Tab-separated table of C-alpha atoms and ligand atoms in Angstrom:
chain	number	residue	atom	x	y	z
O	198	MET	CA	-5.196	-2.226	-32.039
O	199	ARG	CA	-1.497	-2.358	-31.661
O	200	ARG	CA	-0.355	-5.391	-29.800
O	201	ARG	CA	2.543	-5.065	-27.518
O	202	PRO	CA	5.125	-7.727	-28.073
O	203	PHE	CA	5.420	-10.106	-25.203
O	204	ARG	CA	8.717	-9.821	-23.520
O	205	ARG	CA	9.927	-10.457	-20.093
O	206	PRO	CA	12.071	-7.635	-18.788
O	207	PHE	CA	15.550	-8.417	-17.660
O	208	ARG	CA	15.702	-8.740	-13.947
O	209	ARG	CA	18.995	-7.059	-13.437
O	210	GLY	CA	21.341	-4.431	-14.748
O	211	GLY	CA	20.783	-1.308	-16.743
O	212	PRO	CA	18.930	1.832	-15.853
O	213	ARG	CA	15.212	1.346	-16.219
O	214	ARG	CA	12.520	3.671	-17.188
O	215	VAL	CA	10.625	4.488	-14.068
O	216	PRO	CA	7.144	5.787	-14.801
O	217	PRO	CA	7.109	9.479	-13.805
O	218	GLU	CA	3.657	9.069	-12.242
O	219	LEU	CA	5.090	6.520	-9.820
O	220	ARG	CA	7.870	8.866	-8.812
O	221	ARG	CA	5.319	11.641	-8.400
O	222	ALA	CA	3.032	9.498	-6.252
O	223	ASN	CA	5.939	8.649	-3.954
O	224	GLU	CA	6.897	12.318	-3.718
O	225	LEU	CA	3.358	13.224	-2.689
O	226	MET	CA	3.416	10.478	-0.074
O	227	GLU	CA	6.770	11.616	1.311
O	228	ALA	CA	5.559	15.199	1.430
O	229	GLY	CA	2.527	14.144	3.458
O	230	HIS	CA	-0.007	14.947	0.734
O	231	PHE	CA	-1.795	11.683	1.382
O	232	THR	CA	-5.054	12.310	-0.460
O	233	GLN	CA	-3.269	13.316	-3.644
O	234	ALA	CA	-0.847	10.428	-3.211
O	235	ALA	CA	-3.773	8.033	-2.818
O	236	GLU	CA	-5.387	9.290	-6.001
O	237	ALA	CA	-2.114	9.011	-7.878
O	238	PHE	CA	-1.475	5.471	-6.627
O	239	GLU	CA	-5.042	4.507	-7.424
O	240	ILE	CA	-4.531	5.372	-11.073
O	241	ILE	CA	-1.311	3.365	-11.135
O	242	ALA	CA	-3.024	0.424	-9.423
O	243	ARG	CA	-5.939	0.460	-11.884
O	244	ARG	CA	-3.546	0.473	-14.804
O	245	ALA	CA	-1.623	-2.403	-13.302
O	246	ASP	CA	-4.927	-4.284	-12.916
O	247	ALA	CA	-5.819	-3.642	-16.532
O	248	ARG	CA	-2.603	-5.121	-17.831
O	249	ARG	CA	-2.499	-7.800	-15.124
O	250	GLY	CA	0.760	-6.397	-13.877
O	251	PRO	CA	2.492	-8.468	-11.250
O	252	ARG	CA	2.859	-5.443	-8.985
O	253	ALA	CA	-0.828	-4.563	-8.898
O	254	PRO	CA	-1.173	-5.736	-5.283
O	255	GLN	CA	1.729	-3.556	-4.132
O	256	PHE	CA	0.145	-0.522	-5.789
O	257	HIS	CA	-3.247	-1.260	-4.258
O	258	PHE	CA	-1.565	-1.548	-0.903
O	259	ARG	CA	0.105	1.839	-1.352
O	260	THR	CA	-3.235	3.317	-2.418
O	261	GLY	CA	-4.880	1.923	0.681
O	262	GLN	CA	-2.060	3.111	2.923
O	263	ALA	CA	-2.260	6.617	1.503
O	264	TYR	CA	-6.041	6.822	1.969
O	265	ILE	CA	-5.751	5.550	5.518
O	266	LEU	CA	-3.044	8.106	6.296
O	267	ALA	CA	-5.299	10.758	4.773
O	268	GLY	CA	-7.962	9.756	7.290
O	269	LYS	CA	-10.135	8.195	4.581
O	270	VAL	CA	-10.171	4.723	6.019
O	271	GLU	CA	-13.292	3.612	4.185
O	272	SER	CA	-11.697	4.491	0.855
O	273	GLY	CA	-8.493	2.735	1.836
O	274	MET	CA	-9.850	-0.562	3.116
O	275	PRO	CA	-11.027	-1.955	-0.255
O	276	HIS	CA	-7.548	-1.398	-1.668
O	277	ILE	CA	-5.853	-3.090	1.251
O	278	LYS	CA	-8.253	-6.035	0.932
O	279	LYS	CA	-7.740	-6.212	-2.790
O	280	ALA	CA	-3.975	-6.366	-2.330
O	281	LEU	CA	-4.291	-9.129	0.257
O	282	ALA	CA	-6.759	-11.056	-1.917
O	283	PHE	CA	-4.254	-10.973	-4.776
O	284	PHE	CA	-1.529	-12.474	-2.604
O	285	SER	CA	-3.944	-15.012	-1.222
O	286	ALA	CA	-5.156	-16.078	-4.676
O	287	ARG	CA	-1.574	-16.705	-5.711
O	288	SER	CA	-0.669	-18.487	-2.493
O	289	GLN	CA	1.936	-15.836	-1.758
O	290	TRP	CA	1.781	-16.354	1.972
O	291	GLU	CA	4.856	-14.449	2.955
O	292	PRO	CA	3.764	-11.105	1.424
O	293	LEU	CA	0.198	-11.775	2.547
O	294	TYR	CA	1.401	-12.056	6.120
O	295	ARG	CA	3.838	-9.163	5.917
O	296	PHE	CA	1.573	-6.622	4.194
O	297	GLY	CA	-1.443	-7.731	6.189
O	298	GLN	CA	0.374	-7.378	9.471
O	299	ARG	CA	1.603	-3.951	8.498
O	300	ALA	CA	-1.943	-2.853	7.748
O	301	VAL	CA	-3.123	-4.220	11.096
O	302	ASP	CA	-0.362	-2.369	12.957
O	303	LYS	CA	-0.979	0.901	11.149
O	304	LEU	CA	-4.752	0.727	11.631
O	305	ASN	CA	-4.292	0.018	15.323
O	306	ASP	CA	-1.796	2.879	15.641
O	307	LEU	CA	-4.344	5.240	14.190
O	308	GLY	CA	-7.116	3.940	16.419
O	309	HIS	CA	-9.082	2.126	13.699
O	310	THR	CA	-9.415	-1.018	15.742
O	311	THR	CA	-12.506	-2.390	13.994
O	312	GLN	CA	-10.771	-2.291	10.622
O	313	ALA	CA	-7.584	-3.669	12.157
O	314	GLU	CA	-9.567	-6.628	13.471
O	315	GLU	CA	-11.174	-7.146	10.109
O	316	ILE	CA	-7.780	-7.510	8.458
O	317	ALA	CA	-6.450	-9.662	11.295
O	318	ASP	CA	-9.440	-11.994	10.822
O	319	TYR	CA	-8.820	-12.107	7.109
O	320	LEU	CA	-5.230	-13.151	7.765
O	321	SER	CA	-6.101	-15.873	10.214
O	322	ASN	CA	-8.758	-17.221	7.837
O	323	ASN	CA	-6.519	-17.203	4.799
O	324	LEU	CA	-3.002	-17.964	5.894
O	325	PRO	CA	-2.436	-21.717	5.834
O	326	GLU	CA	-0.647	-21.978	9.157
O	327	LYS	CA	1.850	-20.098	11.176
O	328	THR	CA	4.767	-21.516	9.282
O	329	ALA	CA	7.419	-20.281	6.925
O	330	HIS	CA	6.035	-16.784	6.551
O	331	THR	CA	6.882	-15.836	10.106
O	332	GLN	CA	10.456	-16.989	10.015
O	333	ARG	CA	11.798	-15.414	6.899
O	334	THR	CA	15.535	-15.469	7.347
O	335	SER	CA	17.055	-12.070	7.710
O	336	HIS	CA	20.680	-13.067	7.649
O	337	LYS	CA	23.297	-10.416	7.194
O	338	LYS	CA	22.525	-8.483	4.085
O	339	ALA	CA	23.761	-5.160	2.843
O	340	THR	CA	22.269	-1.981	4.259
O	341	LEU	CA	20.017	-0.352	1.728
O	342	PRO	CA	19.507	3.339	1.136
O	343	THR	CA	16.294	4.573	2.732
O	344	HIS	CA	14.622	5.295	-0.577
O	345	CYS	CA	14.654	3.771	-4.025
O	346	PRO	CA	16.863	5.834	-6.337
O	347	GLY	CA	14.518	4.975	-9.203
O	348	CYS	CA	11.021	5.791	-7.991
O	349	GLY	CA	11.579	7.268	-4.536
O	350	ALA	CA	9.617	4.623	-2.631
O	351	PRO	CA	10.799	3.855	0.888
O	352	LEU	CA	12.898	0.706	0.953
O	353	ARG	CA	12.598	-1.923	3.635
O	354	ALA	CA	15.107	-4.712	3.800
O	355	ASP	CA	12.401	-7.264	4.571
O	356	GLU	CA	10.291	-6.161	1.670
O	357	VAL	CA	12.563	-5.830	-1.341
O	358	ASP	CA	13.455	-8.724	-3.597
O	359	TRP	CA	17.057	-9.606	-2.912
O	360	ILE	CA	19.003	-10.585	-6.004
O	361	ASP	CA	22.108	-11.343	-3.981
O	362	ASP	CA	23.490	-10.215	-0.620
O	363	HIS	CA	24.448	-6.817	-2.010
O	364	THR	CA	21.732	-6.045	-4.472
O	365	ALA	CA	18.016	-5.759	-4.063
O	366	GLU	CA	15.243	-4.898	-6.419
O	367	CYS	CA	12.586	-2.303	-5.670
O	368	ILE	CA	9.159	-3.942	-5.382
O	369	TYR	CA	7.492	-1.000	-7.091
O	370	CYS	CA	9.688	-0.138	-10.069
O	371	SER	CA	12.169	-3.050	-10.282
O	372	SER	CA	15.173	-0.753	-10.085
O	373	PRO	CA	18.194	-2.601	-8.808
O	374	VAL	CA	19.404	-1.064	-5.556
O	375	ARG	CA	22.914	-1.579	-4.348
O	376	GLY	CA	23.397	-1.834	-0.622
O	377	GLU	CA	26.452	-1.294	1.512
O	378	TYR	CA	27.931	-3.200	4.396
M	186	ZN	ZN1	11.609	1.917	-7.023
């Protein structure tokens, strides 16, 4: 078996190779083909699990989102829970709160109140206290394009990793994204 050399990718600069399957999954999502998008994200999420990729929870969340939007809530819920359990296990309270709350809102919007409650309960049982995660500072930062130029995922200012006030990093493909004031 060929062992891949351990190396930590640079966090900034340079064009990066975005996996075509990620771009494709985002395209399917944008086009409203939610079932196909879910299946595509599921493969990506499983692969990320297998190599213990740091973005596995984000991909499980996308898988869950896509299934829920496709009306397959029961297929989506395990992925949402898996994503939240990842964050919880690593004490990443801020993303746990943010992703969890988004799932709750979306489930409620779509009328899946039982599932929304289930996630809300999970959050209140797992989040330490209503502390830092609710007051993430959103001081004046650059305005980002709506979609990642690398993989096509929608970008949200409160969800990307900011490198500095002008530059963010996509949470799915690590592409640096330059914002504008
Ligand atoms: Zn991206």
